[in-house]
Short mmCIF file of C-alpha atoms in Angstrom, two decimals:
data_model
loop_
_atom_site.label_atom_id
_atom_site.label_comp_id
_atom_site.label_asym_id
_atom_site.label_seq_id
_atom_site.Cartn_x
_atom_site.Cartn_y
_atom_site.Cartn_z
CA MET A 21 -92.36 -121.40 64.73
CA ILE A 22 -92.22 -122.45 61.20
CA GLY A 23 -95.27 -121.02 59.65
CA LYS A 24 -94.77 -117.47 60.78
CA LYS A 25 -91.59 -117.79 59.43
CA LEU A 26 -93.13 -118.99 56.17
CA LEU A 27 -95.16 -115.81 56.57
CA LEU A 28 -92.44 -113.65 57.46
CA GLY A 29 -91.04 -114.68 54.43
CA GLY A 30 -94.36 -114.24 52.02
CA ALA A 31 -94.60 -111.00 54.16
CA PHE A 32 -91.42 -109.28 53.72
CA ALA A 33 -91.52 -109.02 49.74
CA ALA A 34 -95.27 -107.84 50.14
CA VAL A 35 -93.44 -105.19 52.15
CA LEU A 36 -91.13 -104.24 48.70
CA LEU A 37 -93.94 -104.38 46.40
CA GLY A 38 -96.04 -102.32 48.15
CA GLY A 39 -92.49 -99.73 48.80
CA GLY A 40 -90.54 -100.87 51.97
CA SER A 41 -87.80 -100.53 50.17
CA VAL A 42 -87.75 -96.64 49.98
CA TRP A 43 -86.24 -96.17 53.08
CA ALA A 44 -82.93 -98.57 51.45
CA GLN A 45 -83.44 -96.55 48.31
CA ASN A 46 -83.42 -92.47 50.30
CA TYR A 47 -80.77 -93.07 52.91
CA GLY A 48 -78.08 -95.13 50.85
CA MET A 49 -79.10 -99.06 52.93
CA PHE A 50 -75.87 -100.56 51.21
CA MET A 51 -73.65 -97.02 50.58
CA ASN A 52 -72.18 -94.62 52.08
CA PRO A 53 -70.05 -91.45 50.08
CA LEU A 54 -66.80 -92.97 50.48
CA GLU A 55 -68.40 -96.74 50.06
CA GLU A 56 -69.48 -94.91 46.28
CA ARG A 57 -66.45 -93.60 45.37
CA ALA A 58 -64.49 -96.56 46.01
CA TYR A 59 -66.89 -98.50 43.85
CA GLY A 60 -67.09 -95.36 41.73
CA VAL A 61 -63.66 -96.48 40.68
CA ARG A 62 -63.71 -100.46 40.44
CA ALA A 63 -66.70 -99.83 38.04
CA HIS A 64 -65.14 -96.99 36.20
CA PRO A 65 -62.04 -99.52 34.26
CA ALA A 66 -65.44 -101.41 33.10
CA ALA A 67 -67.99 -98.82 32.60
CA LEU A 68 -65.53 -96.76 30.28
CA ALA A 69 -64.11 -99.58 28.36
CA GLU A 70 -68.22 -101.20 28.02
CA ALA A 71 -68.52 -98.12 26.27
CA GLY A 72 -66.20 -98.21 24.32
CA GLY A 73 -62.94 -96.44 25.91
CA ALA A 74 -62.40 -92.92 25.68
CA TYR A 75 -62.72 -91.01 22.82
CA PRO A 76 -59.35 -90.23 20.94
CA ASP A 77 -59.84 -86.86 20.47
CA ALA A 78 -57.74 -84.31 22.72
CA LYS A 79 -59.75 -80.57 22.17
CA LEU A 80 -63.83 -82.59 21.79
CA THR A 81 -62.68 -84.07 25.26
CA ALA A 82 -61.29 -80.85 26.21
CA TYR A 83 -64.05 -79.00 25.93
CA VAL A 84 -66.40 -80.88 26.99
CA VAL A 85 -64.42 -81.43 30.48
CA ALA A 86 -64.46 -77.94 30.43
CA VAL A 87 -68.46 -77.28 30.38
CA SER A 88 -69.05 -79.80 32.71
CA LYS A 89 -67.04 -79.05 35.26
CA ARG A 90 -68.37 -75.75 35.26
CA ILE A 91 -71.48 -77.82 35.40
CA ALA A 92 -70.34 -79.27 38.19
CA GLN A 93 -69.02 -75.75 40.23
CA GLY A 94 -72.80 -74.76 40.34
CA ALA A 95 -74.42 -77.50 41.79
CA ALA A 96 -72.48 -79.75 43.32
CA LYS A 97 -70.79 -79.14 47.22
CA HIS A 98 -67.58 -81.43 46.30
CA PRO A 99 -67.56 -80.59 42.17
CA ASP A 100 -63.40 -81.46 42.29
CA GLN A 101 -65.00 -84.87 43.10
CA PHE A 102 -66.25 -85.15 39.29
CA VAL A 103 -64.71 -87.44 36.79
CA PHE A 104 -66.51 -86.69 33.41
CA ASN A 105 -65.43 -88.90 30.17
CA VAL A 106 -66.38 -88.83 26.84
CA THR A 107 -66.49 -92.21 25.14
CA ASN A 108 -66.33 -93.85 22.42
CA ASP A 109 -70.09 -95.11 22.50
CA PRO A 110 -72.18 -94.49 18.91
CA ASP A 111 -75.80 -94.95 21.03
CA VAL A 112 -77.30 -91.99 21.71
CA ASN A 113 -76.78 -91.97 25.58
CA ALA A 114 -75.43 -90.46 28.96
CA PHE A 115 -74.94 -92.69 32.06
CA THR A 116 -74.16 -91.71 35.97
CA ASN A 117 -71.72 -94.88 37.93
CA PRO A 118 -71.66 -94.22 42.56
CA GLY A 119 -68.47 -91.54 42.69
CA GLY A 120 -69.34 -89.01 40.89
CA PHE A 121 -68.32 -90.56 37.67
CA VAL A 122 -69.44 -89.20 34.56
CA TYR A 123 -69.65 -90.64 31.25
CA ILE A 124 -71.16 -88.89 27.97
CA ASN A 125 -71.33 -91.19 25.16
CA ILE A 126 -70.20 -89.30 21.45
CA GLY A 127 -73.28 -90.58 19.43
CA MET A 128 -75.21 -88.40 22.20
CA ILE A 129 -73.11 -85.23 21.34
CA ALA A 130 -73.29 -85.79 17.69
CA TRP A 131 -76.69 -85.22 18.47
CA VAL A 132 -77.18 -81.68 20.67
CA ASN A 133 -76.83 -78.92 18.18
CA ASP A 134 -75.32 -76.27 20.99
CA GLU A 135 -73.67 -75.09 23.94
CA ALA A 136 -76.91 -74.67 25.58
CA GLU A 137 -78.23 -78.00 24.90
CA LEU A 138 -74.82 -79.93 25.85
CA ALA A 139 -75.11 -78.19 29.05
CA ALA A 140 -78.61 -79.51 29.63
CA LEU A 141 -77.69 -82.59 28.85
CA ILE A 142 -74.30 -82.69 31.32
CA GLY A 143 -76.24 -81.01 34.21
CA HIS A 144 -79.33 -83.98 34.24
CA GLU A 145 -76.09 -86.60 34.36
CA VAL A 146 -74.45 -83.79 37.71
CA GLY A 147 -77.84 -84.16 38.91
CA HIS A 148 -77.86 -87.81 39.06
CA ALA A 149 -74.47 -87.89 40.86
CA ILE A 150 -75.45 -85.26 43.44
CA ASN A 151 -78.61 -86.86 44.34
CA ARG A 152 -76.92 -90.62 44.51
CA HIS A 153 -79.46 -91.96 41.75
CA ALA A 154 -76.36 -94.87 41.23
CA ALA A 155 -76.23 -95.56 44.45
CA LYS A 156 -79.79 -95.90 45.30
CA LYS A 157 -80.61 -98.11 42.39
CA ILE A 158 -78.00 -100.41 43.71
CA ALA A 159 -79.47 -100.92 47.26
CA ARG A 160 -83.25 -100.68 45.84
CA ARG A 161 -82.58 -103.92 43.92
CA ASN A 162 -79.98 -105.67 46.93
CA VAL A 163 -83.95 -105.25 48.40
CA SER A 164 -85.29 -106.83 46.11
CA LYS A 165 -83.26 -109.82 45.61
CA ALA A 166 -83.35 -109.81 49.33
CA GLY A 167 -86.88 -110.41 50.02
CA TYR A 168 -87.08 -112.54 46.26
CA LYS A 169 -84.16 -114.86 48.14
CA LEU A 170 -86.20 -115.03 51.87
CA GLY A 171 -89.49 -115.67 50.29
CA MET A 172 -88.28 -118.20 47.94
CA ILE A 173 -88.96 -120.18 51.45
CA SER A 174 -92.24 -119.78 51.60
CA ARG A 175 -95.03 -122.18 49.19
CA ARG A 176 -97.52 -120.06 48.42
CA PHE A 177 -94.13 -117.39 47.05
CA ARG A 178 -93.08 -119.32 45.30
CA GLU A 179 -96.32 -120.22 43.49
CA GLN A 180 -96.64 -116.36 42.69
CA ALA A 181 -93.02 -116.15 41.97
CA PRO A 182 -92.95 -115.32 38.71
CA GLU A 183 -95.39 -112.24 39.00
CA ILE A 184 -93.59 -111.20 41.80
CA LYS A 185 -90.83 -111.32 40.13
CA GLU A 186 -92.14 -109.30 37.04
CA ALA A 187 -93.78 -107.44 39.46
CA LEU A 188 -90.51 -105.80 42.13
CA MET A 189 -88.79 -105.52 38.11
CA LEU A 190 -92.16 -102.99 36.85
CA LYS A 191 -91.39 -101.24 40.18
CA ASN A 192 -87.13 -100.75 39.75
CA ILE A 193 -87.90 -99.30 36.06
CA ALA A 194 -90.68 -96.79 37.71
CA TYR A 195 -88.03 -95.06 40.25
CA SER A 196 -85.78 -95.17 37.43
CA GLN A 197 -88.30 -92.64 35.41
CA ASP A 198 -89.08 -90.21 39.01
CA ALA A 199 -84.75 -90.61 39.09
CA GLU A 200 -84.94 -88.90 35.44
CA LEU A 201 -87.33 -86.46 36.37
CA GLU A 202 -85.39 -85.64 39.25
CA ALA A 203 -82.00 -84.63 38.05
CA ASP A 204 -84.07 -83.13 35.02
CA GLN A 205 -83.86 -79.97 37.77
CA VAL A 206 -80.37 -79.79 37.75
CA GLY A 207 -80.83 -79.63 34.10
CA PHE A 208 -83.29 -77.05 34.23
CA ALA A 209 -80.77 -74.57 35.80
CA ALA A 210 -77.47 -75.78 34.36
CA ASP A 211 -77.58 -73.38 31.26
CA GLY A 212 -78.95 -70.40 33.96
CA LYS A 213 -75.92 -70.51 35.74
CA LEU A 214 -73.52 -70.30 32.68
CA GLY A 215 -75.28 -67.36 31.56
CA LEU A 216 -76.62 -69.61 28.57
CA ASP A 217 -80.16 -69.82 26.72
CA THR A 218 -82.77 -71.27 29.05
CA LEU A 219 -84.06 -73.62 26.64
CA GLY A 220 -80.88 -75.84 25.84
CA ALA A 221 -83.11 -77.85 28.28
CA ALA A 222 -85.74 -78.07 26.31
CA ARG A 223 -84.18 -78.29 22.87
CA MET A 224 -82.75 -80.92 24.03
CA LEU A 225 -85.31 -83.29 25.48
CA TYR A 226 -86.81 -82.65 22.32
CA GLN A 227 -83.61 -83.79 20.36
CA LEU A 228 -84.41 -86.76 22.03
CA GLN A 229 -88.16 -87.33 20.44
CA LYS A 230 -86.29 -86.46 17.17
CA GLN A 231 -84.06 -89.35 17.85
CA ARG A 232 -86.89 -91.64 19.35
CA ASP A 233 -89.29 -90.83 16.25
CA TRP A 234 -86.04 -91.50 13.04
CA TYR A 235 -84.85 -94.93 15.51
CA ALA A 236 -89.03 -95.74 15.34
CA SER A 237 -88.89 -95.54 11.57
CA PHE A 238 -85.22 -97.49 11.30
CA VAL A 239 -86.79 -100.53 14.04
CA LYS A 240 -89.11 -101.29 11.25
CA GLN A 241 -87.33 -101.94 9.28
CA THR A 242 -84.98 -104.09 10.82
CA GLY A 243 -86.93 -105.29 13.31
CA ASP A 244 -84.58 -104.17 15.98
CA GLU A 245 -86.26 -103.66 19.29
CA THR A 246 -85.73 -100.16 21.06
CA PRO A 247 -82.56 -100.16 23.86
CA PRO A 248 -83.30 -100.77 27.02
CA TYR A 249 -82.26 -97.26 27.82
CA LEU A 250 -84.60 -95.59 25.94
CA GLN A 251 -87.56 -98.17 27.57
CA SER A 252 -86.62 -96.44 30.95
CA HIS A 253 -86.60 -92.96 30.05
CA PRO A 254 -89.26 -91.13 30.75
CA GLN A 255 -91.48 -89.96 26.60
CA PRO A 256 -89.32 -86.92 26.19
CA LEU A 257 -92.15 -84.56 24.79
CA ASP A 258 -93.54 -84.52 28.50
CA ARG A 259 -90.08 -83.55 29.82
CA VAL A 260 -90.01 -80.66 27.21
CA LYS A 261 -92.92 -79.18 28.00
CA ARG A 262 -91.94 -78.92 31.86
CA ALA A 263 -88.49 -77.72 30.40
CA VAL A 264 -90.07 -74.27 29.00
CA GLU A 265 -92.63 -73.77 31.65
CA LEU A 266 -89.67 -73.57 33.47
CA ALA A 267 -87.38 -71.26 31.62
CA GLN A 268 -90.48 -69.06 30.78
CA GLN A 269 -90.40 -68.46 35.12
CA GLN A 270 -86.46 -67.96 35.26
CA GLY A 271 -86.19 -65.93 32.35
CA GLY A 272 -82.94 -66.32 29.57
CA THR A 273 -84.21 -67.57 26.54
CA ASN A 274 -82.60 -65.19 25.08
CA LEU A 275 -78.64 -66.25 26.40
CA PRO A 276 -76.52 -67.10 24.56
CA ARG A 277 -76.34 -70.68 22.89
CA ASN A 278 -73.20 -70.64 21.73
CA ARG A 279 -73.99 -72.57 18.51
CA ASP A 280 -70.78 -72.36 16.27
CA ARG A 281 -68.30 -72.99 18.37
CA PHE A 282 -70.27 -75.81 19.74
CA LEU A 283 -70.59 -77.26 15.45
CA ASP A 284 -67.19 -75.64 15.14
CA THR A 285 -65.51 -78.24 18.28
CA ILE A 286 -67.85 -81.25 16.59
CA ASN A 287 -66.77 -81.02 12.88
CA GLY A 288 -65.81 -84.19 12.19
CA LEU A 289 -66.60 -86.31 14.77
CA ARG A 290 -65.95 -90.13 14.38
CA LEU A 291 -68.65 -92.71 15.19
CA PRO A 292 -68.54 -96.39 15.16
CA TYR A 293 -71.14 -98.45 14.51
CA LYS A 294 -70.40 -102.50 14.27
CA SER A 295 -72.22 -104.59 11.92
CA ASP A 296 -70.85 -107.62 10.11
CA LYS A 297 -67.64 -106.76 8.79
CA GLY A 298 -66.24 -104.50 11.07
CA THR A 299 -66.49 -101.40 12.52
CA VAL A 300 -68.33 -99.16 10.13
CA TYR A 301 -66.56 -95.63 11.01
CA ARG A 302 -69.66 -92.69 10.26
CA TYR A 303 -68.34 -88.51 10.85
CA VAL A 304 -70.46 -85.28 11.03
CA ARG A 305 -69.80 -82.78 9.11
CA VAL A 306 -70.59 -79.53 9.49
CA VAL A 307 -71.21 -77.58 6.22
CA THR A 308 -73.35 -74.28 4.83
CA VAL A 309 -76.22 -74.84 3.45
CA LYS A 310 -74.78 -73.09 -0.40
CA PRO A 311 -77.37 -71.52 -3.03
CA GLY A 312 -79.78 -73.87 -4.90
CA GLU A 313 -79.15 -76.87 -2.08
CA THR A 314 -81.30 -78.42 -0.12
CA ALA A 315 -82.68 -81.06 2.14
CA GLN A 316 -83.16 -83.48 0.01
CA THR A 317 -79.95 -82.78 -2.51
CA LEU A 318 -78.11 -82.79 0.84
CA ALA A 319 -79.53 -85.65 2.52
CA LYS A 320 -77.83 -87.35 -1.09
CA ARG A 321 -74.46 -87.08 1.57
CA VAL A 322 -75.74 -89.17 4.27
CA SER A 323 -75.13 -92.89 5.22
CA MET A 324 -77.39 -93.54 7.62
CA ALA A 325 -81.31 -95.24 7.75
CA SER A 326 -83.43 -92.85 6.53
CA PRO A 327 -81.09 -90.28 5.07
CA LEU A 328 -83.52 -87.58 4.89
CA ALA A 329 -85.52 -88.34 8.15
CA HIS A 330 -82.26 -88.47 9.53
CA LEU A 331 -80.48 -84.70 8.17
CA LEU A 332 -83.84 -82.88 9.75
CA ALA A 333 -84.20 -85.63 12.98
CA ILE A 334 -80.10 -84.52 14.42
CA ASN A 335 -80.66 -81.02 12.94
CA GLY A 336 -84.07 -80.53 15.48
CA LEU A 337 -86.03 -80.29 12.24
CA ASP A 338 -89.51 -80.80 11.27
CA SER A 339 -89.73 -80.42 7.28
CA PRO A 340 -87.35 -80.04 4.41
CA ASP A 341 -88.64 -76.59 4.15
CA GLN A 342 -85.97 -75.22 7.02
CA VAL A 343 -83.34 -75.75 6.16
CA LYS A 344 -82.06 -72.46 3.98
CA PRO A 345 -78.93 -70.86 2.05
CA GLY A 346 -76.44 -69.88 5.01
CA MET A 347 -77.47 -72.13 7.47
CA ARG A 348 -74.99 -74.56 9.42
CA ILE A 349 -75.96 -78.11 9.71
CA LYS A 350 -74.91 -81.30 10.44
CA LEU A 351 -74.44 -84.48 8.00
CA VAL A 352 -73.33 -88.09 9.13
CA THR A 353 -71.08 -89.31 6.61
CA ALA A 354 -69.01 -92.13 5.29
CA SER A 355 -65.88 -90.10 4.99
#
């Protein structure tokens, strides 16, 4: 019996590594929808606090929440259960907790350029919620932990424990990438349902690539590490291609983008960055390029690392020559 128990511990861990936790992740082994909601309610205060609290601008928040509710109405069976939050976090990210709690960082909003892009972003997070990705991730993590602890009764397992633990972690990351792609399906469809340009998802994902490229150049200068949430996401350019193909299939690529309404709403948006001297604020200023102004002259007003590169990236531009008189663009300034 002792020998069988030892073998069982190692075998169970092997099953987990071979995909035995798929049942748990797909069917919510540890959480039903009511439990998910209770979890989300309990976690909400801490999640919101960790993201810097609610963004202190009622007009912008109302605008984002209104777009979010329209997306939920078109995608979810129980749209009224969603709780949408605009957070005071400058990181370029958004996330979803169990029970329909969606958090959109102000830093992410600063990096999209029109309402169609914003809707695709929010639709992606709604996709995470309706597919119960957060609850499934918790279930998978719990199964992995249980298998690891059970396996520790085996001497052979203990000898291989570091490698097995790393393998379990890598499988969880791979699942996260699968979840991102699954959520994309909802995000890709969001614009068409709202009567917005269906290429919004492709542009939004392209913005993520632009932000990654700018951040990579910044990392080289500072030695900072890439944030974990970027490490676990699929490569944006692969997703851009899929988004373009779907938009072309479903049509609607000539629908409105509502760019001016979006830019008017985010004009003055405040980004709080942490520094050794405390919180440093940067502001999104929407300007109309005047005759004689160039990307280079406008970049002098930008208070971010690699100012010219930042100006181009945050506006979805590839070269300074694309900045023309009459254009409305975003500058991130110190005041």
